[in-house]
GROMACS .gro file of C-alpha atoms in nm:
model
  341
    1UNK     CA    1   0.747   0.608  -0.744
    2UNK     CA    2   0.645   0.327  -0.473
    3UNK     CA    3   0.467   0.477  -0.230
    4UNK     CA    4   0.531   0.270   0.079
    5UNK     CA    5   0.379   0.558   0.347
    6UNK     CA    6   0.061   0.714   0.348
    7UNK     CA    7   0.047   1.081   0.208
    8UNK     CA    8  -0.091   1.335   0.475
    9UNK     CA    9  -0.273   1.559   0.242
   10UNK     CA   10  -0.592   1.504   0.061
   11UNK     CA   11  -0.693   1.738  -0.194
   12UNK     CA   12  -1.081   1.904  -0.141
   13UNK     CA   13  -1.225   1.712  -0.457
   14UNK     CA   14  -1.145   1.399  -0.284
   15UNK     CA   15  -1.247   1.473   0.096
   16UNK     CA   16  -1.567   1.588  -0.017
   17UNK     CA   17  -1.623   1.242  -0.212
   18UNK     CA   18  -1.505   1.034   0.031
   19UNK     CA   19  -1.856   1.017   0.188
   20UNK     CA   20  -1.899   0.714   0.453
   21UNK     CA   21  -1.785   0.483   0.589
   22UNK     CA   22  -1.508   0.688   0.733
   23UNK     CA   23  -1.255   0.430   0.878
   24UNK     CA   24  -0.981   0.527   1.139
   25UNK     CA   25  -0.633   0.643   1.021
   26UNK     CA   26  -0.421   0.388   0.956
   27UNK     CA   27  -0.097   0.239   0.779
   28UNK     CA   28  -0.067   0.192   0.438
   29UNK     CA   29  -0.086  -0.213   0.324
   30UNK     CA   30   0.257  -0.157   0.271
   31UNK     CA   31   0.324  -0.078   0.646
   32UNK     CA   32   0.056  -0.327   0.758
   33UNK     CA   33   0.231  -0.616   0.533
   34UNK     CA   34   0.606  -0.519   0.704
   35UNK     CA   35   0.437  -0.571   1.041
   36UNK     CA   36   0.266  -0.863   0.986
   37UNK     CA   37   0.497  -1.003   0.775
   38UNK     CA   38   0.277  -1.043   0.530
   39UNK     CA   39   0.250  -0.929   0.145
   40UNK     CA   40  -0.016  -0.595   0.066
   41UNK     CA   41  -0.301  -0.693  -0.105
   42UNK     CA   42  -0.224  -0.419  -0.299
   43UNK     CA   43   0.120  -0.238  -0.388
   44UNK     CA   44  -0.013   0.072  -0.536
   45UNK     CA   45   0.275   0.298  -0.731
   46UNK     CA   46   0.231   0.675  -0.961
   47UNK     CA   47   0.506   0.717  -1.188
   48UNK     CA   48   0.599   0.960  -1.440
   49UNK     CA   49   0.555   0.764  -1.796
   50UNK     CA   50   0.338   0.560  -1.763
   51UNK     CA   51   0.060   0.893  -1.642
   52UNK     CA   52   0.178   1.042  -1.936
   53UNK     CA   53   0.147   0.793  -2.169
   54UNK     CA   54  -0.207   0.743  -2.029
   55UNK     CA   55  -0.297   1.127  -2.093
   56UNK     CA   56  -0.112   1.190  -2.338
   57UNK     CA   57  -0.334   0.917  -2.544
   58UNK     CA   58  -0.672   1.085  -2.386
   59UNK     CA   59  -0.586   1.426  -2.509
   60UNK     CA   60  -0.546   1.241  -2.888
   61UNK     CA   61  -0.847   1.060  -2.858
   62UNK     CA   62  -1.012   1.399  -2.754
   63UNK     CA   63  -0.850   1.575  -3.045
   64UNK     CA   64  -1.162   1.555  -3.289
   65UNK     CA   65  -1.357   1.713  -3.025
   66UNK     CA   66  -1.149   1.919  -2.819
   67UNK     CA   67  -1.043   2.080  -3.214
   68UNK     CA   68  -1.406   2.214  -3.269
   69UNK     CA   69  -1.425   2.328  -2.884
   70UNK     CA   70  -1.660   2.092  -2.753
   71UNK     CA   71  -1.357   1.960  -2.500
   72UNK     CA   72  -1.114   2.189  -2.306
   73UNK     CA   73  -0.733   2.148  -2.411
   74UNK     CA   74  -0.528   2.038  -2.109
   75UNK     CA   75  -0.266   2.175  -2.127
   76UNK     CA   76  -0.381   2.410  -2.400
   77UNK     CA   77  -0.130   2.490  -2.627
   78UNK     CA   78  -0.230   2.836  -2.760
   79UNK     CA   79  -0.107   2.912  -2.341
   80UNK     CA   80   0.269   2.761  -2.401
   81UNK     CA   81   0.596   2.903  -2.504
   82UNK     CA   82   0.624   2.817  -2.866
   83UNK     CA   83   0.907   2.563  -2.837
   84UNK     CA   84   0.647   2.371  -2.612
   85UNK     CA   85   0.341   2.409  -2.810
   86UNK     CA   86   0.523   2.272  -3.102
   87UNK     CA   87   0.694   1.994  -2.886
   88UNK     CA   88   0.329   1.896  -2.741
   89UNK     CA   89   0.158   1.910  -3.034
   90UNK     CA   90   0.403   1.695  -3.234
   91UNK     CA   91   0.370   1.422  -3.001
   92UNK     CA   92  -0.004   1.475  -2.976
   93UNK     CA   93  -0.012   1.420  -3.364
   94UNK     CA   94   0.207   1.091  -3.319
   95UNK     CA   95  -0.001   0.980  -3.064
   96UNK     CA   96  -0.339   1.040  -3.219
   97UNK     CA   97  -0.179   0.838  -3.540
   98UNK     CA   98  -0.046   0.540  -3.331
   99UNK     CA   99  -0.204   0.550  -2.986
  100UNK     CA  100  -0.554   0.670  -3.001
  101UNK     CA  101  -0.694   0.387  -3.227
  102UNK     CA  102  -0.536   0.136  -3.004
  103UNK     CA  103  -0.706  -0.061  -2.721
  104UNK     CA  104  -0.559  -0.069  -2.420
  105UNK     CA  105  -0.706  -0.410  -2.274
  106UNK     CA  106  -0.702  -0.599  -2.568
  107UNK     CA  107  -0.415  -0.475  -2.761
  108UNK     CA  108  -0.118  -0.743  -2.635
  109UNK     CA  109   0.153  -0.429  -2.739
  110UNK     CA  110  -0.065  -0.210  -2.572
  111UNK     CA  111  -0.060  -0.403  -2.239
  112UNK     CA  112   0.337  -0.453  -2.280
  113UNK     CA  113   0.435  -0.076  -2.369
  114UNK     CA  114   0.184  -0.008  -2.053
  115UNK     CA  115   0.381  -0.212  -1.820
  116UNK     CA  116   0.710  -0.176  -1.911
  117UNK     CA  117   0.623   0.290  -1.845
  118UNK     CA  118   0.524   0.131  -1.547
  119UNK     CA  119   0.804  -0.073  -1.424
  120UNK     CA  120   1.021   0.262  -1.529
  121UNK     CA  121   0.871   0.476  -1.302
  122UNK     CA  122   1.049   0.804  -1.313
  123UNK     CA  123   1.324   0.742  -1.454
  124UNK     CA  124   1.505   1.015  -1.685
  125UNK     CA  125   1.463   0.900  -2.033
  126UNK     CA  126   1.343   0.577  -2.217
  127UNK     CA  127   1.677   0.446  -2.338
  128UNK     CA  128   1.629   0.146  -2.131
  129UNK     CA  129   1.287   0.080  -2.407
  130UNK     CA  130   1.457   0.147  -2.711
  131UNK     CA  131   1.477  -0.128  -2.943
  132UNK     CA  132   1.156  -0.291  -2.774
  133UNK     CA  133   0.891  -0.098  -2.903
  134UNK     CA  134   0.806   0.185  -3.165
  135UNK     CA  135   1.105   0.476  -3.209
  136UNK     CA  136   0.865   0.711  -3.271
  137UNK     CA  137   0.604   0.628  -2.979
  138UNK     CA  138   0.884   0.643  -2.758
  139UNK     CA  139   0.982   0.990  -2.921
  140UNK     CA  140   0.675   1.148  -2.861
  141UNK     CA  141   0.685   1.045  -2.461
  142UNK     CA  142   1.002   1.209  -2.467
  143UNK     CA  143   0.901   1.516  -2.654
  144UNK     CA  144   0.596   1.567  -2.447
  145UNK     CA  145   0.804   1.509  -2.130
  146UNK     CA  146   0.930   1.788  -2.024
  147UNK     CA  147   0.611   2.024  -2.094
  148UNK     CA  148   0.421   1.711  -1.886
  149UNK     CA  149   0.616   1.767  -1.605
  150UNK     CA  150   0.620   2.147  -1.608
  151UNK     CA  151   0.298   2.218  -1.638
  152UNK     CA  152   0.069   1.931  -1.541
  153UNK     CA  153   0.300   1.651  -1.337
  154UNK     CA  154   0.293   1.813  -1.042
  155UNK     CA  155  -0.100   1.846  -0.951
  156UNK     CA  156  -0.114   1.503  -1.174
  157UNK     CA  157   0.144   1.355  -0.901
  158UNK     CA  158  -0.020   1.505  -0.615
  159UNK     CA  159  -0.357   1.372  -0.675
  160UNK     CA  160  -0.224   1.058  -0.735
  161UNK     CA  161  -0.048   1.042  -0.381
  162UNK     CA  162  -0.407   1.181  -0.218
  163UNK     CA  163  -0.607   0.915  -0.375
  164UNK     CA  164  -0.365   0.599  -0.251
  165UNK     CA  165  -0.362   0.793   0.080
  166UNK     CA  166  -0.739   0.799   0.116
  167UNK     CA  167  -0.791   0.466  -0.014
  168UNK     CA  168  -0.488   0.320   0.225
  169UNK     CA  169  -0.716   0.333   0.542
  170UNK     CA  170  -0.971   0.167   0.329
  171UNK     CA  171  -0.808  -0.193   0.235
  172UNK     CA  172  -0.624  -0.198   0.541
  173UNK     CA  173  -0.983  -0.226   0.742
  174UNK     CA  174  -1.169  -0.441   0.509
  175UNK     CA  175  -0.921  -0.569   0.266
  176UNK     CA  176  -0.806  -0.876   0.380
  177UNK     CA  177  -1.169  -1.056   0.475
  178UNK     CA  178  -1.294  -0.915   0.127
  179UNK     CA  179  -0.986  -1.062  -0.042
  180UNK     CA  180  -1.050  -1.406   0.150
  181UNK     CA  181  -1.381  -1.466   0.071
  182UNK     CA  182  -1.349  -1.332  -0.277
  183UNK     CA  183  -1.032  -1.585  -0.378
  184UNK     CA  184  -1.247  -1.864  -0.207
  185UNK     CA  185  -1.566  -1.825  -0.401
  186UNK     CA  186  -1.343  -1.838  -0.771
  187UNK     CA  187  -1.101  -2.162  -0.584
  188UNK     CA  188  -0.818  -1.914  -0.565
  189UNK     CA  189  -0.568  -1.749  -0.279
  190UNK     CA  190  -0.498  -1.439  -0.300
  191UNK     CA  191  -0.222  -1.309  -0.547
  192UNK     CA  192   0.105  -1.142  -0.380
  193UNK     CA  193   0.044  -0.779  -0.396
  194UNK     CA  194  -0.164  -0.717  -0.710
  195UNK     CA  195   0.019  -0.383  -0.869
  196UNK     CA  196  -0.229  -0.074  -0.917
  197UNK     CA  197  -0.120   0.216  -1.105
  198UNK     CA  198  -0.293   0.517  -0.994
  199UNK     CA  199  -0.303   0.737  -1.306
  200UNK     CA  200  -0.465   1.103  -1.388
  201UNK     CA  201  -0.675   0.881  -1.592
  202UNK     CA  202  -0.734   0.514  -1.713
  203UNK     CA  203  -0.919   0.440  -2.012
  204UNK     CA  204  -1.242   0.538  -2.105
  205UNK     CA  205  -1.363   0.419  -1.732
  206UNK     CA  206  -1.129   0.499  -1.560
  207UNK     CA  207  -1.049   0.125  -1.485
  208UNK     CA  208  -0.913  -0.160  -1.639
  209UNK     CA  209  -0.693  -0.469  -1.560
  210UNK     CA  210  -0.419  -0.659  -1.788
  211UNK     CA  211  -0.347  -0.997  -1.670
  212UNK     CA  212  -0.030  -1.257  -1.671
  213UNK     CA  213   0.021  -1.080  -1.407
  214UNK     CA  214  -0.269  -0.882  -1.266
  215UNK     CA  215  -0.219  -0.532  -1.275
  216UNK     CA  216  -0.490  -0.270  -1.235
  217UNK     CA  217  -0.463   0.060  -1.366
  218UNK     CA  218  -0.697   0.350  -1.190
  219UNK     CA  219  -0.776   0.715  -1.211
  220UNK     CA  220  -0.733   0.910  -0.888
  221UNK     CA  221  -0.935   1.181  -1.016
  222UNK     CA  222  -1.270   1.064  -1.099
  223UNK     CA  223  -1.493   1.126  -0.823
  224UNK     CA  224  -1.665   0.801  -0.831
  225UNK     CA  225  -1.324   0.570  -0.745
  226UNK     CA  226  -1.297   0.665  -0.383
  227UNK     CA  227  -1.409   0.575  -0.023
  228UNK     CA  228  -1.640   0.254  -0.023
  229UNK     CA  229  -1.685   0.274  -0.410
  230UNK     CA  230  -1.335   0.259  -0.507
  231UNK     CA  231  -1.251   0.003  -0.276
  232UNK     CA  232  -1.484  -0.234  -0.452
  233UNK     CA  233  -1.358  -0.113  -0.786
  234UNK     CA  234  -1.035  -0.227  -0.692
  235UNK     CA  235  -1.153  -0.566  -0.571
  236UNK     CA  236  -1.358  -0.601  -0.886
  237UNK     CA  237  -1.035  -0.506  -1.118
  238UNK     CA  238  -0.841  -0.773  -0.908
  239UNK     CA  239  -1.122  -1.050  -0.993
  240UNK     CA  240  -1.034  -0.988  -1.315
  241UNK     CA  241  -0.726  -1.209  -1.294
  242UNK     CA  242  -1.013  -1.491  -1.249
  243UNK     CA  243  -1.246  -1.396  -1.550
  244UNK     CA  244  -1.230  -1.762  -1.649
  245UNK     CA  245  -1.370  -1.930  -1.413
  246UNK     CA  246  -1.680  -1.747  -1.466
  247UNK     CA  247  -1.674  -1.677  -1.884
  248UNK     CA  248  -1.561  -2.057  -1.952
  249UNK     CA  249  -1.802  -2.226  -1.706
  250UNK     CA  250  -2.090  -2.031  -1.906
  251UNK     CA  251  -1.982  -2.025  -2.160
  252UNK     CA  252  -2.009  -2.433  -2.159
  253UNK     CA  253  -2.305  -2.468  -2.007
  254UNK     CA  254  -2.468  -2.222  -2.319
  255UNK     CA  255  -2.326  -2.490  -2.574
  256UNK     CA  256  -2.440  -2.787  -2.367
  257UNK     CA  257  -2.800  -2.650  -2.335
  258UNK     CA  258  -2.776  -2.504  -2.699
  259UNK     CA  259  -2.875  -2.165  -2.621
  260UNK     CA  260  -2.727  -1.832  -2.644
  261UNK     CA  261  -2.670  -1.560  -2.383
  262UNK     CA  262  -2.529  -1.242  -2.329
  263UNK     CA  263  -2.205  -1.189  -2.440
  264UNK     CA  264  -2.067  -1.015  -2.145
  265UNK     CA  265  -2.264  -1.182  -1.913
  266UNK     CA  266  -1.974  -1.322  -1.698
  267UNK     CA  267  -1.908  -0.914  -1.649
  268UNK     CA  268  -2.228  -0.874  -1.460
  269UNK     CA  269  -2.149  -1.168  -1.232
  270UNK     CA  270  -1.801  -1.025  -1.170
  271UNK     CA  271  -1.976  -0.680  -1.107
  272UNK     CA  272  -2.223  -0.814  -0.848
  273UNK     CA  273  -1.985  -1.080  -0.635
  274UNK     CA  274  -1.732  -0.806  -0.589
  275UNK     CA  275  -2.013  -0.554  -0.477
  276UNK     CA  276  -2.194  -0.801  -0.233
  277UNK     CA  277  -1.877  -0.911  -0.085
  278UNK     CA  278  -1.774  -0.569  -0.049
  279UNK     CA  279  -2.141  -0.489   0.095
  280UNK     CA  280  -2.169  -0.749   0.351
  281UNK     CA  281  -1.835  -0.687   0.479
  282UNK     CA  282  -1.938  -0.297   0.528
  283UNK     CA  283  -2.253  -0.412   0.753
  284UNK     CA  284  -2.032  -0.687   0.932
  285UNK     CA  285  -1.844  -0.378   1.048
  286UNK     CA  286  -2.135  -0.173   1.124
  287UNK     CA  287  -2.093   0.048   0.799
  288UNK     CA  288  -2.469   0.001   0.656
  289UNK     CA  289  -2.639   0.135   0.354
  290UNK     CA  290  -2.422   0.078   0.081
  291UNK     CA  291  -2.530   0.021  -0.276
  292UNK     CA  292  -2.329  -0.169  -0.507
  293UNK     CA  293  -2.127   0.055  -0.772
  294UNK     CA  294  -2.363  -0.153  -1.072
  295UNK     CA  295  -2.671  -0.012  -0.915
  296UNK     CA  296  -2.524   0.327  -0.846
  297UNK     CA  297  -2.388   0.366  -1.175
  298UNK     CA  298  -2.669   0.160  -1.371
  299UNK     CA  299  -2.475   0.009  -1.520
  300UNK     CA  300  -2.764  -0.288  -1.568
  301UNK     CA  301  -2.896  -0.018  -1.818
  302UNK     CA  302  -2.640  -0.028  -2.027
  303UNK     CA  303  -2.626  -0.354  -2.200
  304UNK     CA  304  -2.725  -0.556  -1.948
  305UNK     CA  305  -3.155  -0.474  -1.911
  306UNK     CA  306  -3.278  -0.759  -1.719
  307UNK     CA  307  -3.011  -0.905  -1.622
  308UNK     CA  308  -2.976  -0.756  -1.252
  309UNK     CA  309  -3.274  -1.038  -1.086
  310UNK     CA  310  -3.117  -1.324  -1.269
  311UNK     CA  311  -2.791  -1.266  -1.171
  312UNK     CA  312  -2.868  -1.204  -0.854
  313UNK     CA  313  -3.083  -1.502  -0.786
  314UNK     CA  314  -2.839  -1.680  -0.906
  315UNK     CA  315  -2.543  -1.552  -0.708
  316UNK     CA  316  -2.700  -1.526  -0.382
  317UNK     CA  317  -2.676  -1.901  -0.300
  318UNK     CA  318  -2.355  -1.899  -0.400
  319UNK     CA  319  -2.233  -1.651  -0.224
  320UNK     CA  320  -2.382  -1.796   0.104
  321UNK     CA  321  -2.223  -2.131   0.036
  322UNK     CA  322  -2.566  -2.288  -0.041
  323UNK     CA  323  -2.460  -2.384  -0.421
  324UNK     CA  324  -2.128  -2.413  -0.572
  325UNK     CA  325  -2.020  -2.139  -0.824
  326UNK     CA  326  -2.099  -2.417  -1.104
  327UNK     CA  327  -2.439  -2.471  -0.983
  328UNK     CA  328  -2.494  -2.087  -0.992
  329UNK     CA  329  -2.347  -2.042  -1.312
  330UNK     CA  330  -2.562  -2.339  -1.445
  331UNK     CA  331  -2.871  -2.149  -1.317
  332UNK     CA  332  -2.819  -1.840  -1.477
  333UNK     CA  333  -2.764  -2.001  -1.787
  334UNK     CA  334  -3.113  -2.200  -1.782
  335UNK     CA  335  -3.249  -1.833  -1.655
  336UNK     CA  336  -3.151  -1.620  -1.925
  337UNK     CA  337  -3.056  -1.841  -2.201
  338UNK     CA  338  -3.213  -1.800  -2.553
  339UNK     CA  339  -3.279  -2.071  -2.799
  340UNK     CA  340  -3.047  -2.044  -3.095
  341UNK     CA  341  -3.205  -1.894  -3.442
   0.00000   0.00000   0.00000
């Protein structure tokens, strides 16, 4: 459904990691956009298929381990009626064939199936997908629906609702000058109301973004995704829809100097603008003390060792207007480059 209005109640998990900055109640971008005539930066939605699709493929990805009892079951069938154990386990069996070796970024029929759950919302059946992608896919969603929606739906639903309700207050305060000064520094404006699907779960992150157009999906149950962290996660999905102008630019500049450098590289740059923008607009409102969700999460650690000075000498001037984003790209490339072998 589109949620339009903020949702009054927060579950526990998420009050208790919603840790500071604590801003004042306030409309959801939805309400703030209809006032100022303006579009949300964000239109954030929950829907029915496209959560399910989205656990349904978890639970078959967690088969191999969940089968030995090294992962709990959710739901777990030896608790249902028979007709629904042997309705959720068929469609767990077509989904672990067909969905769980899939990616869900880079997969194109991935991305489309995705959006167009999405873009269905709740609605009562699939009929209006039929034709357009795999029969049998499309059987198990609506096998596995109504066991989905009896048993796990509702708490799915609700903590869907708390999360855009806690993260509401959030992009209203900050949003707009962190979406200003973010477009600027990759040439851009701001997209009309990037769509995020908040989701039981997202991925093996719990985050990801498909572009042509932007949409980010997000988990509103992973502890780390809310308050002051999740509202730079959800700027750093939206940069996504400029990963270009960063991978290209280096990407060139590599070949020109005949070197190599990290692959993913670009990442770590799109990781670090999206946390120091988010930072410094936190202190400009008197919100201090917060540390980026890379260096939280080390995330430099893992893949990127090294990387975290460069980067950030690098970006700095950049980011204060002192060097243009080519000059900064150029830099890091003569910082970290390797000659060829």
């Amino acid at each position: 459904m589109r949620l339009k209005t903020a949702i009054a109640l927060l579950s526990p998990l998420l009050l208790a990691a919603c840790s500071a900055p604590s801003p004042p109640p306030a409309r959801t971008s939805g309400d703030q956009a209809a006032a100022s005539g303006a579009a949300p930066l964000f239109e954030f939605r929950t829907g029915f298929w496209v959560s399910l699709h989205h656990h349904l493929r978890g639970e078959a990805r967690r088969l191999p381990f969940s089968l030995k009892g090294k992962l709990a079951k959710n739901p777990d069938p030896a608790t249902l009626p028979a007709d629904e154990r042997a309705a959720w386990e068929g469609a767990l069996a077509i989904y672990e064939q067909k969905m769980a070796p899939r990616d869900l970024l880079f997969d194109g029929e991935m991305v489309k199936i995705k959006n167009a759950l999405a873009d269905l919302e709740d609605a009562p059946d699939l009929s209006a997908l039929r034709g357009r992608f795999d029969g049998e896919s499309l059987d198990a969603l609506e096998r596995a629906a109504p066991v989905y929606r009896a048993h796990l739906w509702p708490e799915h639903s609700r903590l869907s609702k708390a999360w855009i309700a806690a993260m509401a207050p959030f992009v209203e305060r900050y949003g707009p000058a962190i979406a200003r000064r973010i477009a600027a520094l990759y040439g851009a404006t701001w997209p009309a109301s990037v769509l995020v699907e908040v989701l039981p779960e997202a991925g093996p992150v719990d985050a990801y973004t498909t572009v042509n157009p932007t949409r980010v999906s997000i988990s509103g149950q992973n502890p780390r995704l809310v308050g002051s962290a999740g509202l730079e996660i959800l700027f750093h999905e939206a940069s996504h829809g400029w990963d270009g102008q960063l991978e290209n630019p280096l990407a060139a500049e590599a070949t020109r100097r005949g070197v190599t450098i990290p692959d993913t590289l670009w990442h770590a740059v799109l990781f670090y603008v999206a946390g120091e923008v988010v930072r410094d607009e936190l202190e400009r409102a008197g919100e201090t003390g917060y540390e980026l969700y890379v260096d939280a999460n080390h995330l430099w650690d893992r893949g990127w060792q090294g990387l975290r000075e460069p980067v950030a000498a690098a970006s700095d001037p950049w980011l204060r207007g002192k060097r243009s984003r080519q000059e900064a790209l150029n830099d890091l490339v003569a910082a970290v480059g390797k000659p060829k072998t």
